[in-house]
Amino acid sequence: IYIDATNSFTYLETVKTLCQVSMQMRKEGINTPQIIFTTNSFSGKTMNKLYDEFYAFSLFDDLWFKWEGKPLILGIADDPDLRAEVKNFFTIKYSWAWTDTKNKPNHWQWLDTYPQDYGWSTDPTVPEQIVVSVASHPTRTMGSSYHNNSQPLVNNQYVTDFTGQGLHFAEQWTRALEVDPKVIMVTQWNEWFASRFIWDQGDGIYAGRPIKNGDSYFVDAFTEEFNRDMVPMKGGHTDNYYYQLIANIRKFKGMAAPQVFSTPTTIDIDGDFSQWTNISPVFKDPLGDTMHRNFRGYDPAVTFVNNTGRNDIIESRATYDNSNVYLYAKTAQNLTAYSDTNRMLLYIDADRNKGTGWEGYDYVVNTTVISATETTLKKWDGKTWTNEITIPYKMAGNELQLSLPRAAVMMENNVPEFYFHWADNTQKLNDIASFFTEGESAPDRRFNFNFSSSKSETIPQTAFKSQEIPGIVEFEDFDNGGAGLAYADATIGNTGGAYRPTESVDIESKTDGGYNINWINSGEWLAYTVDIKAIGKFSASINYSADENGKEAIMYVDGVDKSGVITFPSSGGLTTWASKILDIQLAAGKHILKFLVKNASDNFKLDKITFTEKDVVYPGNGTGLNKSIWSAPVGGRTWFKDSICSEIDTEINHTWADVSPGCSVSNDFWNIRWQGQVQSLYTETYTFYLTINDLGRVWINNQLIVDAWNSSYSGTTVTGTVEMTAGQKVPIKVDFAEKSGDAYIKLEWSSASNSKEVVPQSQLFPLINPNGINDMRTSNFSVYPNPANDKLTINSDSYNVESVKITDLQGRVVYTNNLRFIGEKTIDLNLQKGIYFIKLTGNTPFKTQKLIVQKQNL
């Protein structure tokens, strides 16, 4: 745990309490992390204070994180206020955001832009530390949804359609796992404070929206989108980032080997609990997590009270025989009375898939307890827990055991494999947040105990049938991949038994032929891989039946809401079909269409969606642009014909993490040129967006509309506009130059009718007869003086010249020289007075220039 003392506050009393709790947990057999302090403002004085008041007394030295044989601290080693004995006591690493980590040793950044640089100590090729963050800063418009060098659009609440999905976090983890350093530093858990400032930089953009002088802004914690905290929240992203954190830590550090499963055993429910002594595995849960809470809030008038903690579950086991599955639980103290509300609830995920049941759970035990020896097993039907059956149990002291008929929980075949979860005294049976905030939960939060001796098979999501738009999408033709990937359903199994009987989607045969989905409930969804052939507005006609008003659904494409809430009126009964028609804006290409039922309860059927054109354009059949790569040893600016190779590139959207772009060129100092033609979809003003690191420029229809060639740009987007005509192909050329370090480039466009996107392959066309590095346009060059006498200077701008030829009016060559230069070159003339033409050859076609020789040279 990194304790943030960067503003010179050490919080030592709080830290000591944290350490006391950590040591107590270790005594109870619970692993806890080591601690580090990180400093910056008044770094030397802060490190002195920490040494004098904490380290010098060896306080909690078992918790000190050591590096290179000493306690590690993050700070400024050459701070003049840092005392010598303190400096010698610690291993000190410098830590701040966006530092020159690549070129300077002992930098452990706490924030960096993807692809993050790693810290190193003695060898820059050996990674020591890298940072992973949930988000960056609102002042840079880089929130938790920022990825692929792009920030999705924010709404008026400064959140996006992707807020809470951890896209920035996932991208940074990908980079960290690729680098695989000794230490991954994850920021951050809780910022605590949000400092308010007043904007004084003129009109600008803040967190993706306009800002002007006098407006308030926050550098760090702002909205849910622009907040680096991974601490769980009530509502919003809940504990999504916590799960990302754990999943990726497991990838980085590995996991303990699974326990050995004991042989199947019949448990006598009326017998004693010693039957469980040799049953394994033993599923553990931490002691002491039912502590009651009574704390004053930041507002002294507010007190937070939570007294729901009750039965502290510390251990669980499971086994089976041919007829039953048996489960056991043990608590820290004697169990409370069986009549207590929501006592020792047991949730069963019978198919180990969140795509069926309530939050994946298909059955629950103990919501209704009949007596001291009998309780109930209920099944989720999409709305509530129902279909109650009676099962036996026994409770004595702090132990409980019960038996489930295998047939009742769909485990009658093969070896039972299931997830299970205990919860005690949760206040809301159908709210997963109760697992986080109330009573006891074992294991914690949304985790499950996994009773399985085999490895789960992962089936990829693929199209079940070819689905094209415009066209008809039959609801029963949802993708392959199973529950959780291709669909979510309230119950296990196909209630109708038709068409796809092995899937847990309820399909029935229609009386007039074909199939439809029935027994539909809120929260169920179906996914389809669709090939959308056009761009623009489609009419979507949904064939459905409903016996009452109020059914609701939403259509998503690639996770983005495209329809808003669709309301379905009664069709007159479940045997009467009706159509709900709406307009929907779609983009061409392969996409995932998801149909989510927001509100229904068994009295709703779905047949098909018919998509027809309303206001669309069809994309081109482009294959991409010619891409040529050069070595460029002079800071990435000069073009060379040497070391060139070419290929067709489908789009301009690339990131190179300090690696060669190909063609055996070095990691640094190289150029790329893309050239060909671009075809617009609409007759409108188009804006082109070039996001680069380091140099770039864009020509459209021979106009230089984006010029970022004179100084390095890091993560900056430069724009330019141009008028374009629908369907017309015009020349495009994009230059890119890399100096050193990481490199990336992305070319996007937008117009009034074309939402911002990477310029797609379908609208890009290579040169018909590409010739090495030939430019698609004729370039000008200048000569002076003109008229000339005995000397002539030629300026080719940035283009490579290979030869100079001068001809007279009859086309006779009067001067030729295989000169190789870029920029200016002066030549000697020995020509008669008259008019001539000067021609250049090189890496681009040059226009022929007229040359006047003023007098005859003697």
PDB file of N, CA, C and O in Angstrom, residues 397-421:
ATOM      1  N   GLY A 397     -24.902 -25.299  17.646  1.00  0.00           N
ATOM      2  CA  GLY A 397     -23.781 -24.423  17.975  1.00  0.00           C
ATOM      3  C   GLY A 397     -23.447 -23.509  16.816  1.00  0.00           C
ATOM      4  O   GLY A 397     -24.290 -22.743  16.331  1.00  0.00           O
ATOM      5  N   ASN A 398     -22.221 -23.622  16.337  1.00  0.00           N
ATOM      6  CA  ASN A 398     -21.782 -22.756  15.223  1.00  0.00           C
ATOM      7  C   ASN A 398     -21.650 -23.522  13.916  1.00  0.00           C
ATOM      8  O   ASN A 398     -20.925 -23.105  13.012  1.00  0.00           O
ATOM      9  N   GLU A 399     -22.361 -24.663  13.761  1.00  0.00           N
ATOM     10  CA  GLU A 399     -22.268 -25.473  12.551  1.00  0.00           C
ATOM     11  C   GLU A 399     -23.650 -25.739  11.965  1.00  0.00           C
ATOM     12  O   GLU A 399     -24.657 -25.815  12.673  1.00  0.00           O
ATOM     13  N   LEU A 400     -23.666 -25.890  10.611  1.00  0.00           N
ATOM     14  CA  LEU A 400     -24.913 -26.137   9.891  1.00  0.00           C
ATOM     15  C   LEU A 400     -24.608 -27.057   8.726  1.00  0.00           C
ATOM     16  O   LEU A 400     -23.575 -26.918   8.062  1.00  0.00           O
ATOM     17  N   GLN A 401     -25.511 -28.010   8.467  1.00  0.00           N
ATOM     18  CA  GLN A 401     -25.373 -28.887   7.306  1.00  0.00           C
ATOM     19  C   GLN A 401     -26.735 -29.090   6.675  1.00  0.00           C
ATOM     20  O   GLN A 401     -27.761 -29.054   7.357  1.00  0.00           O
ATOM     21  N   LEU A 402     -26.760 -29.279   5.346  1.00  0.00           N
ATOM     22  CA  LEU A 402     -28.029 -29.458   4.659  1.00  0.00           C
ATOM     23  C   LEU A 402     -27.809 -30.327   3.426  1.00  0.00           C
ATOM     24  O   LEU A 402     -26.678 -30.571   2.995  1.00  0.00           O
ATOM     25  N   SER A 403     -28.927 -30.778   2.848  1.00  0.00           N
ATOM     26  CA  SER A 403     -28.899 -31.695   1.712  1.00  0.00           C
ATOM     27  C   SER A 403     -29.799 -31.172   0.604  1.00  0.00           C
ATOM     28  O   SER A 403     -30.925 -30.741   0.861  1.00  0.00           O
ATOM     29  N   LEU A 404     -29.304 -31.211  -0.644  1.00  0.00           N
ATOM     30  CA  LEU A 404     -30.080 -30.789  -1.809  1.00  0.00           C
ATOM     31  C   LEU A 404     -30.246 -31.975  -2.752  1.00  0.00           C
ATOM     32  O   LEU A 404     -29.240 -32.588  -3.147  1.00  0.00           O
ATOM     33  N   PRO A 405     -31.467 -32.335  -3.148  1.00  0.00           N
ATOM     34  CA  PRO A 405     -31.633 -33.390  -4.152  1.00  0.00           C
ATOM     35  C   PRO A 405     -31.008 -32.950  -5.477  1.00  0.00           C
ATOM     36  O   PRO A 405     -31.288 -31.861  -5.975  1.00  0.00           O
ATOM     37  N   ARG A 406     -30.153 -33.771  -6.045  1.00  0.00           N
ATOM     38  CA  ARG A 406     -29.462 -33.388  -7.286  1.00  0.00           C
ATOM     39  C   ARG A 406     -30.443 -33.093  -8.411  1.00  0.00           C
ATOM     40  O   ARG A 406     -30.231 -32.168  -9.201  1.00  0.00           O
ATOM     41  N   ALA A 407     -31.539 -33.849  -8.488  1.00  0.00           N
ATOM     42  CA  ALA A 407     -32.516 -33.622  -9.544  1.00  0.00           C
ATOM     43  C   ALA A 407     -33.182 -32.257  -9.407  1.00  0.00           C
ATOM     44  O   ALA A 407     -33.567 -31.634 -10.397  1.00  0.00           O
ATOM     45  N   ALA A 408     -33.305 -31.775  -8.176  1.00  0.00           N
ATOM     46  CA  ALA A 408     -33.983 -30.501  -7.942  1.00  0.00           C
ATOM     47  C   ALA A 408     -33.149 -29.309  -8.383  1.00  0.00           C
ATOM     48  O   ALA A 408     -33.675 -28.222  -8.627  1.00  0.00           O
ATOM     49  N   VAL A 409     -31.837 -29.490  -8.477  1.00  0.00           N
ATOM     50  CA  VAL A 409     -30.950 -28.391  -8.883  1.00  0.00           C
ATOM     51  C   VAL A 409     -30.235 -28.717 -10.200  1.00  0.00           C
ATOM     52  O   VAL A 409     -29.172 -28.185 -10.494  1.00  0.00           O
ATOM     53  N   MET A 410     -30.845 -29.594 -10.991  1.00  0.00           N
ATOM     54  CA  MET A 410     -30.358 -29.937 -12.342  1.00  0.00           C
ATOM     55  C   MET A 410     -28.908 -30.400 -12.317  1.00  0.00           C
ATOM     56  O   MET A 410     -28.083 -29.996 -13.133  1.00  0.00           O
ATOM     57  N   MET A 411     -28.558 -31.262 -11.361  1.00  0.00           N
ATOM     58  CA  MET A 411     -27.210 -31.807 -11.269  1.00  0.00           C
ATOM     59  C   MET A 411     -27.242 -33.327 -11.245  1.00  0.00           C
ATOM     60  O   MET A 411     -26.353 -33.973 -10.691  1.00  0.00           O
ATOM     61  N   GLU A 412     -28.274 -33.920 -11.871  1.00  0.00           N
ATOM     62  CA  GLU A 412     -28.417 -35.369 -11.786  1.00  0.00           C
ATOM     63  C   GLU A 412     -27.450 -36.126 -12.677  1.00  0.00           C
ATOM     64  O   GLU A 412     -27.273 -37.334 -12.521  1.00  0.00           O
ATOM     65  N   ASN A 413     -26.800 -35.428 -13.611  1.00  0.00           N
ATOM     66  CA  ASN A 413     -25.878 -36.091 -14.534  1.00  0.00           C
ATOM     67  C   ASN A 413     -24.433 -35.772 -14.187  1.00  0.00           C
ATOM     68  O   ASN A 413     -24.086 -34.638 -13.865  1.00  0.00           O
ATOM     69  N   ASN A 414     -23.565 -36.771 -14.283  1.00  0.00           N
ATOM     70  CA  ASN A 414     -22.116 -36.603 -14.110  1.00  0.00           C
ATOM     71  C   ASN A 414     -21.764 -36.042 -12.728  1.00  0.00           C
ATOM     72  O   ASN A 414     -22.560 -36.095 -11.794  1.00  0.00           O
ATOM     73  N   VAL A 415     -20.552 -35.499 -12.625  1.00  0.00           N
ATOM     74  CA  VAL A 415     -20.082 -34.951 -11.352  1.00  0.00           C
ATOM     75  C   VAL A 415     -20.660 -33.560 -11.168  1.00  0.00           C
ATOM     76  O   VAL A 415     -20.561 -32.722 -12.073  1.00  0.00           O
ATOM     77  N   PRO A 416     -21.275 -33.253 -10.042  1.00  0.00           N
ATOM     78  CA  PRO A 416     -21.817 -31.900  -9.834  1.00  0.00           C
ATOM     79  C   PRO A 416     -20.701 -30.859  -9.887  1.00  0.00           C
ATOM     80  O   PRO A 416     -19.624 -31.050  -9.303  1.00  0.00           O
ATOM     81  N   GLU A 417     -20.951 -29.771 -10.590  1.00  0.00           N
ATOM     82  CA  GLU A 417     -20.031 -28.647 -10.640  1.00  0.00           C
ATOM     83  C   GLU A 417     -20.866 -27.381 -10.543  1.00  0.00           C
ATOM     84  O   GLU A 417     -21.737 -27.143 -11.379  1.00  0.00           O
ATOM     85  N   PHE A 418     -20.603 -26.567  -9.540  1.00  0.00           N
ATOM     86  CA  PHE A 418     -21.452 -25.409  -9.295  1.00  0.00           C
ATOM     87  C   PHE A 418     -20.695 -24.367  -8.483  1.00  0.00           C
ATOM     88  O   PHE A 418     -19.673 -24.655  -7.854  1.00  0.00           O
ATOM     89  N   TYR A 419     -21.206 -23.136  -8.523  1.00  0.00           N
ATOM     90  CA  TYR A 419     -20.745 -22.075  -7.641  1.00  0.00           C
ATOM     91  C   TYR A 419     -21.738 -21.959  -6.489  1.00  0.00           C
ATOM     92  O   TYR A 419     -22.938 -22.202  -6.663  1.00  0.00           O
ATOM     93  N   PHE A 420     -21.229 -21.550  -5.312  1.00  0.00           N
ATOM     94  CA  PHE A 420     -22.155 -21.269  -4.220  1.00  0.00           C
ATOM     95  C   PHE A 420     -21.649 -20.099  -3.384  1.00  0.00           C
ATOM     96  O   PHE A 420     -20.463 -19.766  -3.386  1.00  0.00           O
ATOM     97  N   HIS A 421     -22.594 -19.475  -2.685  1.00  0.00           N
ATOM     98  CA  HIS A 421     -22.305 -18.247  -1.949  1.00  0.00           C
ATOM     99  C   HIS A 421     -23.241 -18.178  -0.741  1.00  0.00           C
ATOM    100  O   HIS A 421     -24.453 -18.315  -0.883  1.00  0.00           O
TER     101      HIS A 421
END
